[in-house]
mmCIF file of N, CA and C in Angstrom:
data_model
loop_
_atom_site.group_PDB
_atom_site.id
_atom_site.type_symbol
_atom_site.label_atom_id
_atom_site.label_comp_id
_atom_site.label_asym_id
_atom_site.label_seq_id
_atom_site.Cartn_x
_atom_site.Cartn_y
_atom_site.Cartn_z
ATOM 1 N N UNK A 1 46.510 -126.525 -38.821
ATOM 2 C CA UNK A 1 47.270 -125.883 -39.873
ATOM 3 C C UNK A 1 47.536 -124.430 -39.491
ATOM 4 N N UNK A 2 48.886 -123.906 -39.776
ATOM 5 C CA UNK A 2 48.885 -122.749 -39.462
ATOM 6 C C UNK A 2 48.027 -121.796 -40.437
ATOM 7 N N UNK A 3 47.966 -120.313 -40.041
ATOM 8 C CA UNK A 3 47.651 -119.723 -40.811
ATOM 9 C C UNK A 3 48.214 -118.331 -41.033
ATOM 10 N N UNK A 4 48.554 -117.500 -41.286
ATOM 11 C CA UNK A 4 49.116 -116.185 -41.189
ATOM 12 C C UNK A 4 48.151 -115.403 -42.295
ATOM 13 N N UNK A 5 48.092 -113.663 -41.305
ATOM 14 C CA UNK A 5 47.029 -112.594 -41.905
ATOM 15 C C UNK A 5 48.005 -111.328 -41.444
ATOM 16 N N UNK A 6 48.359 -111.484 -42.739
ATOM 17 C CA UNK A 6 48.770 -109.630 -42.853
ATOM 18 C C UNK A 6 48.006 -108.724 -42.632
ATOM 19 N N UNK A 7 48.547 -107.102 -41.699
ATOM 20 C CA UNK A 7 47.493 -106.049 -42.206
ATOM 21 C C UNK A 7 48.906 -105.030 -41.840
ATOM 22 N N UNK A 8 48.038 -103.645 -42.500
ATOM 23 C CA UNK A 8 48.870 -102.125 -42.436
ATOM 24 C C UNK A 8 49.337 -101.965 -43.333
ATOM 25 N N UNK A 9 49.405 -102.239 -44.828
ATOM 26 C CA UNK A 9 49.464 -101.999 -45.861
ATOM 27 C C UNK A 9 48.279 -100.524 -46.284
ATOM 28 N N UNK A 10 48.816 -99.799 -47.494
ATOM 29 C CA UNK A 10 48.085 -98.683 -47.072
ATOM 30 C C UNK A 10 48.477 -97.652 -48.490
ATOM 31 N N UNK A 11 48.492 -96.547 -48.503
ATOM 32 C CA UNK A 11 49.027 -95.649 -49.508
ATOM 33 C C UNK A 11 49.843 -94.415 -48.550
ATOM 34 N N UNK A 12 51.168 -94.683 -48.813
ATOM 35 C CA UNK A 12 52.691 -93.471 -48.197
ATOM 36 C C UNK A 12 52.423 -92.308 -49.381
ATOM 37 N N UNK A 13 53.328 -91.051 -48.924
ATOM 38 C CA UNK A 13 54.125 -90.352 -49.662
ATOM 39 C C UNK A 13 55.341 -90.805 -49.453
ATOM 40 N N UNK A 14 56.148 -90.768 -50.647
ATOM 41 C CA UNK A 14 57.521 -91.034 -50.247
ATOM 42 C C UNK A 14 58.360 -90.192 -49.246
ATOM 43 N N UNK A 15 59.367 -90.802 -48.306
ATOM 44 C CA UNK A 15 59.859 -90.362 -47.489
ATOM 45 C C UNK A 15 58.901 -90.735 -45.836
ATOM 46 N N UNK A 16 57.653 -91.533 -46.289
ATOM 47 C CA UNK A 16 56.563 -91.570 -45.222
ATOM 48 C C UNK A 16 57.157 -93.367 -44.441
ATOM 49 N N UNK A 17 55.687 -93.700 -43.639
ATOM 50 C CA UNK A 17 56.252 -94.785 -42.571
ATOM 51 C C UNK A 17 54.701 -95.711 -42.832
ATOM 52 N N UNK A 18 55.154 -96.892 -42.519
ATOM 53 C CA UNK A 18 54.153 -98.156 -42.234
ATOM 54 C C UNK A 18 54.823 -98.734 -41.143
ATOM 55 N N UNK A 19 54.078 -99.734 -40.548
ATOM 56 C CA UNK A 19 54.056 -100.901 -39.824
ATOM 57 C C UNK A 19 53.265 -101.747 -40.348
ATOM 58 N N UNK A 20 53.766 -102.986 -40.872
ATOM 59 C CA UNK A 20 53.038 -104.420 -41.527
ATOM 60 C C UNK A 20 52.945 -105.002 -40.101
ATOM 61 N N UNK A 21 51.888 -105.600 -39.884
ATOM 62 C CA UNK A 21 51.522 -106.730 -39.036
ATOM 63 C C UNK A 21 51.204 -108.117 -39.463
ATOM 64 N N UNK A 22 51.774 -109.207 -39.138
ATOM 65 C CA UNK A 22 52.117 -110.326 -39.573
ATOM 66 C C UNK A 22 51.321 -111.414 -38.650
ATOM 67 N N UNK A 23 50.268 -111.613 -37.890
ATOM 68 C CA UNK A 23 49.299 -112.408 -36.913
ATOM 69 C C UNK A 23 49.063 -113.984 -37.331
ATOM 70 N N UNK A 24 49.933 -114.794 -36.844
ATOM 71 C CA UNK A 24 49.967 -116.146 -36.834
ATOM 72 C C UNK A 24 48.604 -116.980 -35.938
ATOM 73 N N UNK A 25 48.244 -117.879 -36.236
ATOM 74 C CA UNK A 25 47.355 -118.701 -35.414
ATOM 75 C C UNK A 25 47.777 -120.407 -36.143
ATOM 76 N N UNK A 26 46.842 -121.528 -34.655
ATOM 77 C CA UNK A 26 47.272 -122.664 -35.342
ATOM 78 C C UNK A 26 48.574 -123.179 -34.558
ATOM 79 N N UNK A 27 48.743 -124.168 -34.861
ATOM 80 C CA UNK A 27 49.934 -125.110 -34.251
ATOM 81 C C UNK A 27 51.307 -124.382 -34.763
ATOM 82 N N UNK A 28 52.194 -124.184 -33.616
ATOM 83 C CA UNK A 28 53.633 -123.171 -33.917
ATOM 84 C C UNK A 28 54.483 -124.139 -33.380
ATOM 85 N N UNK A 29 55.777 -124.428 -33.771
ATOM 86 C CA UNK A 29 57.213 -124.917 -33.378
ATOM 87 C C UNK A 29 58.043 -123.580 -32.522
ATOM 88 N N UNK A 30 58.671 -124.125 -31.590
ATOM 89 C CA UNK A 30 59.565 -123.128 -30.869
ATOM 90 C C UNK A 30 60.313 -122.455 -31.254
ATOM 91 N N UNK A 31 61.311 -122.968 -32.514
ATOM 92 C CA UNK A 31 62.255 -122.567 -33.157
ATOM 93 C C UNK A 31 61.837 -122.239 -34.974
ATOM 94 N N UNK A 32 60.273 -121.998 -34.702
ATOM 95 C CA UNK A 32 59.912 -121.262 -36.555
ATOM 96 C C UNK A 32 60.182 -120.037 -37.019
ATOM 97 N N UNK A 33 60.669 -120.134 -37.998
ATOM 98 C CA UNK A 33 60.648 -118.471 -38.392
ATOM 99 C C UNK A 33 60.047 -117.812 -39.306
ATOM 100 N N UNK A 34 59.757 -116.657 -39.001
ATOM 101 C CA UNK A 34 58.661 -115.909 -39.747
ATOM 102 C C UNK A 34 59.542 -114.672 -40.870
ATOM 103 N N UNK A 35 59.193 -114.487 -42.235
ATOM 104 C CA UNK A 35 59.788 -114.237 -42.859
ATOM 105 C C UNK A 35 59.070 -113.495 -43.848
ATOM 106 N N UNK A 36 59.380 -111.837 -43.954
ATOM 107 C CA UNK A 36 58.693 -110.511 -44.655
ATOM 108 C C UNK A 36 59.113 -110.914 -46.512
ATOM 109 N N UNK A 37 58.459 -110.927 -47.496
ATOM 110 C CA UNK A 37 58.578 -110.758 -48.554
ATOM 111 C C UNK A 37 58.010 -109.931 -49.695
ATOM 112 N N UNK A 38 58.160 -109.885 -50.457
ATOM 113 C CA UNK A 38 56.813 -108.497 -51.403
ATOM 114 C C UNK A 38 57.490 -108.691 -52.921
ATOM 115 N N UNK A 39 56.300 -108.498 -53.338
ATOM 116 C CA UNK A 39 56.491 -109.038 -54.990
ATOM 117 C C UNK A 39 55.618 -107.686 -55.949
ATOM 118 N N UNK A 40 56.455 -107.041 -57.056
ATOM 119 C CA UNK A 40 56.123 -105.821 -57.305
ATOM 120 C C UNK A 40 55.446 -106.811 -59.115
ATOM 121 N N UNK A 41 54.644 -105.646 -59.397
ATOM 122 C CA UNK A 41 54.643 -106.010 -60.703
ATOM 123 C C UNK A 41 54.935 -106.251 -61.308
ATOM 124 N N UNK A 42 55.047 -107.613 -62.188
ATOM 125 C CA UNK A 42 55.875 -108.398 -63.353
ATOM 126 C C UNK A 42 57.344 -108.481 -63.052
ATOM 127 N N UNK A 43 57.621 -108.494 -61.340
ATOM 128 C CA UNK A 43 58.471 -109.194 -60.866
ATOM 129 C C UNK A 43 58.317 -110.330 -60.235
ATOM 130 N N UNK A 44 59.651 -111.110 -59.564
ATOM 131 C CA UNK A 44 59.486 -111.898 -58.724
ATOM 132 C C UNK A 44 59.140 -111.910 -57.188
ATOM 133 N N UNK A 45 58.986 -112.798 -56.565
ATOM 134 C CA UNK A 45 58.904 -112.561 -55.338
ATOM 135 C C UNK A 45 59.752 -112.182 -54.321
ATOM 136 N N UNK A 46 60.624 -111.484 -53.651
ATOM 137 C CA UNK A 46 61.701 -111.402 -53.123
ATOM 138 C C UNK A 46 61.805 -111.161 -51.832
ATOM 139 N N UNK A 47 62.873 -111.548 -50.940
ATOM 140 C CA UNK A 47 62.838 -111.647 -49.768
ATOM 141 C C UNK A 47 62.867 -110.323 -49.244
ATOM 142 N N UNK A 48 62.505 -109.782 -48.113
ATOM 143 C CA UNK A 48 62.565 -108.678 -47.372
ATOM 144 C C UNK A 48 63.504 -108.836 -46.334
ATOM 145 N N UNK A 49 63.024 -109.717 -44.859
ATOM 146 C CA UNK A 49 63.668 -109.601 -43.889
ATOM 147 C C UNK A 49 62.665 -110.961 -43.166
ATOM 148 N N UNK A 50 63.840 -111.801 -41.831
ATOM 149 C CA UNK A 50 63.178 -112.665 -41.687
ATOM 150 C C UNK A 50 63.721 -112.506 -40.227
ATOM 151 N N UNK A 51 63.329 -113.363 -39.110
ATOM 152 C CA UNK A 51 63.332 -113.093 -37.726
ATOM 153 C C UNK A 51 62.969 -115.027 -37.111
ATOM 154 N N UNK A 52 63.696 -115.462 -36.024
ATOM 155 C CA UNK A 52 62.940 -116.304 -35.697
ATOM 156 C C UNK A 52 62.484 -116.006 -34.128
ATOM 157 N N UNK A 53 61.440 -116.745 -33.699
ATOM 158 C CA UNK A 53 60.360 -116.762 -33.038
ATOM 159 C C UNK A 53 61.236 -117.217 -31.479
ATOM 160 N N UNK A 54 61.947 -117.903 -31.897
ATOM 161 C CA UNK A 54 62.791 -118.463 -30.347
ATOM 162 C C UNK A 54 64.195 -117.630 -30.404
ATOM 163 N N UNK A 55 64.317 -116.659 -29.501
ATOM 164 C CA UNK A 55 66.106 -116.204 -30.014
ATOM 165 C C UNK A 55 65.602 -114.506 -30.552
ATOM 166 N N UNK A 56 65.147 -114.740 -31.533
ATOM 167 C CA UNK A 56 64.809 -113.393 -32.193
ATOM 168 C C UNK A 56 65.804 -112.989 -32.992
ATOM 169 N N UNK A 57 66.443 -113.766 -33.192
ATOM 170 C CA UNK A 57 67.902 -113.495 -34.275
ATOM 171 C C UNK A 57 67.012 -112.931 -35.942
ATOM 172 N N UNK A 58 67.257 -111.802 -36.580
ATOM 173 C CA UNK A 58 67.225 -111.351 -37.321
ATOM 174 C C UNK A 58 67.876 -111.216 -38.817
ATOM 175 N N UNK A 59 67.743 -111.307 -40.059
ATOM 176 C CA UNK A 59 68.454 -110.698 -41.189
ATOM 177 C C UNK A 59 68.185 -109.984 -42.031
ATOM 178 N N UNK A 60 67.996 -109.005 -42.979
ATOM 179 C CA UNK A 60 67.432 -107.965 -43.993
ATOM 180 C C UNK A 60 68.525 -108.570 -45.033
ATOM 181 N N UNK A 61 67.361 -108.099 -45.933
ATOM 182 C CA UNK A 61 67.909 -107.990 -47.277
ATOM 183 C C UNK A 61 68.641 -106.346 -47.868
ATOM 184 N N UNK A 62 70.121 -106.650 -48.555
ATOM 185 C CA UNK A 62 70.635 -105.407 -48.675
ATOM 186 C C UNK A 62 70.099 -104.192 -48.941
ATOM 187 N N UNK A 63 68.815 -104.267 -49.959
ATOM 188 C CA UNK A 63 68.230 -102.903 -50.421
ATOM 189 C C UNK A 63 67.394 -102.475 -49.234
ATOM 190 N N UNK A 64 67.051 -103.056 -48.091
ATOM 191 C CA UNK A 64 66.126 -102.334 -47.290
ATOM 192 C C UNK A 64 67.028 -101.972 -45.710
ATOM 193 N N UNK A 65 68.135 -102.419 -46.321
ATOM 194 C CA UNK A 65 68.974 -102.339 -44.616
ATOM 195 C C UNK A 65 69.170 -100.552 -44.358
ATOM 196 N N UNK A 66 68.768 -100.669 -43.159
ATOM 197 C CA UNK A 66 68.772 -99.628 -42.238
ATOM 198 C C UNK A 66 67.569 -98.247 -42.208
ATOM 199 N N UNK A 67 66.709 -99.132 -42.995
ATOM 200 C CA UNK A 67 65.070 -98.377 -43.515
ATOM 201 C C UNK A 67 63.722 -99.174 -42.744
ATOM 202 N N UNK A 68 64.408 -100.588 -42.921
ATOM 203 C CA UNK A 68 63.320 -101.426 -42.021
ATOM 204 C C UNK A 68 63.971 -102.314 -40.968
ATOM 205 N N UNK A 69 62.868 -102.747 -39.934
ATOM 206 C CA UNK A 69 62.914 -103.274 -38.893
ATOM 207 C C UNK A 69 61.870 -104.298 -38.924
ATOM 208 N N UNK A 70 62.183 -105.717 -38.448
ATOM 209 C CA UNK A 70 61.708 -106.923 -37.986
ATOM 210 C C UNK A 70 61.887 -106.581 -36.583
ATOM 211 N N UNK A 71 60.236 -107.417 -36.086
ATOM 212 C CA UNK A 71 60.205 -107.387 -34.514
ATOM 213 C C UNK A 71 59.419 -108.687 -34.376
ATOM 214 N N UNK A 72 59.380 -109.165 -32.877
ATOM 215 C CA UNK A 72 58.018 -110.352 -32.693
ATOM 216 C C UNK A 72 57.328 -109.654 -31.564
ATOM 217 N N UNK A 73 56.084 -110.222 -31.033
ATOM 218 C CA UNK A 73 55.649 -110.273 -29.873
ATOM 219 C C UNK A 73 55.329 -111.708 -29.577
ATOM 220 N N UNK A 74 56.239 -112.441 -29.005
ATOM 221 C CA UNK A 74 55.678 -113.922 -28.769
ATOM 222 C C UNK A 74 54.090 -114.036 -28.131
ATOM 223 N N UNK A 75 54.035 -112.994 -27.055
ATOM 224 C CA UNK A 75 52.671 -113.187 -26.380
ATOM 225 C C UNK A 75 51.267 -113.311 -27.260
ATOM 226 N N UNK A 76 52.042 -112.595 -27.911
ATOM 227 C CA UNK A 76 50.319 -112.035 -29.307
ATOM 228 C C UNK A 76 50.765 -113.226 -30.480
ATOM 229 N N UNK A 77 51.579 -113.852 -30.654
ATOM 230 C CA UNK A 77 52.199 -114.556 -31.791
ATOM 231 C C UNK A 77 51.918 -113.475 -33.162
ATOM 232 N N UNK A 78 53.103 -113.061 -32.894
ATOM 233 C CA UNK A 78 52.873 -111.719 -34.055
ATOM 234 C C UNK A 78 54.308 -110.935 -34.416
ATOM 235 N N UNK A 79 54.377 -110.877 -35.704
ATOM 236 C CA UNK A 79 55.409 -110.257 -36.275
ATOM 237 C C UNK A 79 54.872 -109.406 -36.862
ATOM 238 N N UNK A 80 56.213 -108.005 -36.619
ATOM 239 C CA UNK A 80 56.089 -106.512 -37.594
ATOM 240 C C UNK A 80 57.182 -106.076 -38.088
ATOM 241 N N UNK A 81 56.958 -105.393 -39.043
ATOM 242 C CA UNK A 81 57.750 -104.835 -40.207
ATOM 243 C C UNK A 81 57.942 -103.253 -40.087
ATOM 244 N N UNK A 82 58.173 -102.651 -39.398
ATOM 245 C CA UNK A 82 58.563 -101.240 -39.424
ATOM 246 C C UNK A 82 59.056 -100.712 -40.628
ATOM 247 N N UNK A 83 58.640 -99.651 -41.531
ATOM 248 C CA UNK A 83 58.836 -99.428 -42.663
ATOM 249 C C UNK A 83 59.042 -98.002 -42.636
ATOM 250 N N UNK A 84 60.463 -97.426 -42.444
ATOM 251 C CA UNK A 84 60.328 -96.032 -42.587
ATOM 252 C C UNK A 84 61.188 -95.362 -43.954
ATOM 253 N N UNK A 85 61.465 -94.105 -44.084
ATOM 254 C CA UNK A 85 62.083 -93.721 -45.635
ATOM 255 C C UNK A 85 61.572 -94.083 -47.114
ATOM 256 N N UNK A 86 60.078 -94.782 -46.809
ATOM 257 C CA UNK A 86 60.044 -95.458 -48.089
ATOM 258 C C UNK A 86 59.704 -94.289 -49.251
ATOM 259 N N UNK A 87 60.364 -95.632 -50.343
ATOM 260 C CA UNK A 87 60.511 -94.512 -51.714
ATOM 261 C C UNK A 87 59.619 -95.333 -52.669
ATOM 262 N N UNK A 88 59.389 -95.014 -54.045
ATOM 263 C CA UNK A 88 58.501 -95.700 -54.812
ATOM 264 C C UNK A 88 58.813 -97.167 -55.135
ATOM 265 N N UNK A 89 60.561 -97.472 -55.073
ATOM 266 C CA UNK A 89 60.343 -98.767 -55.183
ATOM 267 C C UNK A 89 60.042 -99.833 -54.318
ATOM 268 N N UNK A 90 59.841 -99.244 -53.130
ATOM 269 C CA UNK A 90 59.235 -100.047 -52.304
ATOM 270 C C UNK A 90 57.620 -100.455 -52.408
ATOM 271 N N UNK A 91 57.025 -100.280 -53.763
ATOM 272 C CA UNK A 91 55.207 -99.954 -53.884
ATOM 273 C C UNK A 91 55.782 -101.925 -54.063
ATOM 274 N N UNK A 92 54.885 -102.881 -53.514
ATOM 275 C CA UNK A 92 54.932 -104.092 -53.612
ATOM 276 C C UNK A 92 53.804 -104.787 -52.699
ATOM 277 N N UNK A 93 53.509 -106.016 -52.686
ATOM 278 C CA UNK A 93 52.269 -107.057 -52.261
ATOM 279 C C UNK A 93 53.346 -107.400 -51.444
ATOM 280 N N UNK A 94 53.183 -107.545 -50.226
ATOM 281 C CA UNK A 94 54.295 -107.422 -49.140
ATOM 282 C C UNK A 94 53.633 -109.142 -48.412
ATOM 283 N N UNK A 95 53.927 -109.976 -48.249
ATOM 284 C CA UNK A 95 53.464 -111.044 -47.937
ATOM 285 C C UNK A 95 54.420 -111.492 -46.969
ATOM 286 N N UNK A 96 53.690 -111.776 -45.633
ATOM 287 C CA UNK A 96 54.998 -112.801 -44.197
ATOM 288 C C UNK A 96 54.477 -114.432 -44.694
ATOM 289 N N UNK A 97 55.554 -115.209 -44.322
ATOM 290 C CA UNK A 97 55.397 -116.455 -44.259
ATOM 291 C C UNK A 97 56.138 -117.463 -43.010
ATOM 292 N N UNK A 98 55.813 -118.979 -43.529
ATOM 293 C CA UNK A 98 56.518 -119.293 -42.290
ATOM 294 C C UNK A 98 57.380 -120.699 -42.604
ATOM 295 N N UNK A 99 58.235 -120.465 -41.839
ATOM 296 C CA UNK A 99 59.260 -121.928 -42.857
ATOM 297 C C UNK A 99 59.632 -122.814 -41.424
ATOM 298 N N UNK A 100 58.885 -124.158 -42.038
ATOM 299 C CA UNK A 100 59.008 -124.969 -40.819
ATOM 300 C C UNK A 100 60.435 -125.770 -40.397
ATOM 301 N N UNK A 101 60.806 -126.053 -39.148
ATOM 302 C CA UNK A 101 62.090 -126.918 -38.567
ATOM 303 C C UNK A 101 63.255 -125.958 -38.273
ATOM 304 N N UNK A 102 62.914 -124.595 -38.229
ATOM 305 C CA UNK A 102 63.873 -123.586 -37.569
ATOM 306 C C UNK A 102 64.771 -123.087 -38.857
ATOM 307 N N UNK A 103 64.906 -123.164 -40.232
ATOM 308 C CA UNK A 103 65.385 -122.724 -40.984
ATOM 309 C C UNK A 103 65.513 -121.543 -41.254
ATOM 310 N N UNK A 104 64.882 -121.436 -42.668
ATOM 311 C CA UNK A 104 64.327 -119.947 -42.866
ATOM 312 C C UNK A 104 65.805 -118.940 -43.466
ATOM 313 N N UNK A 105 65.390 -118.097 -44.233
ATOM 314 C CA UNK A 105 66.019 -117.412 -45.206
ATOM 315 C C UNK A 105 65.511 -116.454 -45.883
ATOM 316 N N UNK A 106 65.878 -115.975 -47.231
ATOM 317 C CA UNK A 106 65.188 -114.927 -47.603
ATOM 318 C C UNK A 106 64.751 -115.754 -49.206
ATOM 319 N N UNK A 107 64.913 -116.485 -49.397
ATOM 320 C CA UNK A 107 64.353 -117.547 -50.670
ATOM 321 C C UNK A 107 62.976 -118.124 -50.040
ATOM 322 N N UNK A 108 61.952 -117.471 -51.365
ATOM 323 C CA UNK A 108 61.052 -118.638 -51.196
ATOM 324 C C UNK A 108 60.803 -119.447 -50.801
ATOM 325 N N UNK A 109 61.234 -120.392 -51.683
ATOM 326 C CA UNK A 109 60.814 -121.603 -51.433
ATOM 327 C C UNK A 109 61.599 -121.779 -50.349
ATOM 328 N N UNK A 110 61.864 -121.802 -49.149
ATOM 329 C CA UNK A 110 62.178 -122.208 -48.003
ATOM 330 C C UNK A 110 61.316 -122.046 -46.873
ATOM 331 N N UNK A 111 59.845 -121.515 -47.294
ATOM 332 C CA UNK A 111 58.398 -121.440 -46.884
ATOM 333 C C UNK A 111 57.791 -122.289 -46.953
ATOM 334 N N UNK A 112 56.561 -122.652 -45.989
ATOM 335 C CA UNK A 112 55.825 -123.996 -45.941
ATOM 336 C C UNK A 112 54.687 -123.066 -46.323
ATOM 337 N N UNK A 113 54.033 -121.660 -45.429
ATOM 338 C CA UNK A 113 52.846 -121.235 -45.402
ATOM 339 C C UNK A 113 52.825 -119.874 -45.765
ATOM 340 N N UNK A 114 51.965 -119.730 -45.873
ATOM 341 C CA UNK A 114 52.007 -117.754 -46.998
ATOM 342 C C UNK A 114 50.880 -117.645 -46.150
ATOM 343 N N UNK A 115 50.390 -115.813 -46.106
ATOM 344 C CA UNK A 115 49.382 -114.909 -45.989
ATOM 345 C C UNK A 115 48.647 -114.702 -47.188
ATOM 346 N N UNK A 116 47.894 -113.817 -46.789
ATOM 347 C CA UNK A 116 47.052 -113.270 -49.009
ATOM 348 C C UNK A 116 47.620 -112.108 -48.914
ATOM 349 N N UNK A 117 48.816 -111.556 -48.074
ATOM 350 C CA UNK A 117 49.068 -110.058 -48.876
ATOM 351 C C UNK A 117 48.193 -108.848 -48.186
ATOM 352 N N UNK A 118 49.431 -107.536 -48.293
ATOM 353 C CA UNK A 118 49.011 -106.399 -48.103
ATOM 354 C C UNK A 118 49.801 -105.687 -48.954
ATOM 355 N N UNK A 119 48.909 -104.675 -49.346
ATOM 356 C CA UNK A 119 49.171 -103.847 -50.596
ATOM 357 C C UNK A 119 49.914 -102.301 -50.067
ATOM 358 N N UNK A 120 51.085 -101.978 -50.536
ATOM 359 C CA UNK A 120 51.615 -100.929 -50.491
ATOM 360 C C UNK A 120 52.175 -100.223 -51.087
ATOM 361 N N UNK A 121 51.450 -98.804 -50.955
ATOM 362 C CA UNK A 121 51.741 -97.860 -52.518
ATOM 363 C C UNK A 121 52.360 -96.932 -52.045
ATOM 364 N N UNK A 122 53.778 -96.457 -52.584
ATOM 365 C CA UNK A 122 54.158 -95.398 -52.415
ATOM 366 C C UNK A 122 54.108 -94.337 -53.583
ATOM 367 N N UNK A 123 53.471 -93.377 -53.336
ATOM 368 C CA UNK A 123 53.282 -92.203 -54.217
ATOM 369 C C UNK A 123 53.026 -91.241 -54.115
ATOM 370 N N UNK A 124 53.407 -90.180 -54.982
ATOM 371 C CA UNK A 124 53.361 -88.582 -54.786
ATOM 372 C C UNK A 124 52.144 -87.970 -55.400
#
């Protein structure tokens, strides 16, 4: 079974920087993709940005385009989230997942496997 473990979640000032780390283990497909999401208080869950593993083809979601960056390291089986400019509405439970048969999107449910989350606060 796969498994995925977030870390680098943390407390910013706004205008400050993270890197999320996204560390997969477990049986992987060539063509899976791994996919950034974060869910703020007494909201929903919403997509961030997703990347696949073969190719490295990339997409962001409109509110974070040109603030964050998706990357892999196939060698390490590992995805990151480069997080720079952030402002308070970016404070969210930032969770990677993984959506099996090469799909993948920025919807939920198009996930097979989740992390438990890393916590990120932006504040002054």
């Amino acid at each position: 079974q796969l498994q995925l473990v977030e870390s680098g979640g943390g407390l910013v000032q706004p205008g400050g920087s993270l890197r999320l780390s996204c560390a997969a283990s477990g049986f992987t497909l060539d063509y899976y993709v791994i996919g950034w999401f974060r869910q703020a208080p007494g909201k929903e869950r919403e997509g961030v940005s997703y990347i696949r593993l073969s190719g490295g083809g990339t997409n962001y979601a409109d509110y974070v385009k040109g603030r964050l960056t998706i990357s892999r390291d196939n060698a390490k089986n590992t995805v990151y989230l480069q997080m720079n400019s952030l402002n308070l509405e970016d404070t969210a439970v930032y969770y990677c997942a993984e959506a099996d048969g090469g799909g993948g999107g920025l919807m939920p449910y198009d996930y097979d496997y989740w992390g438990q989350g890393t916590q990120v606060t932006v504040s002054s």
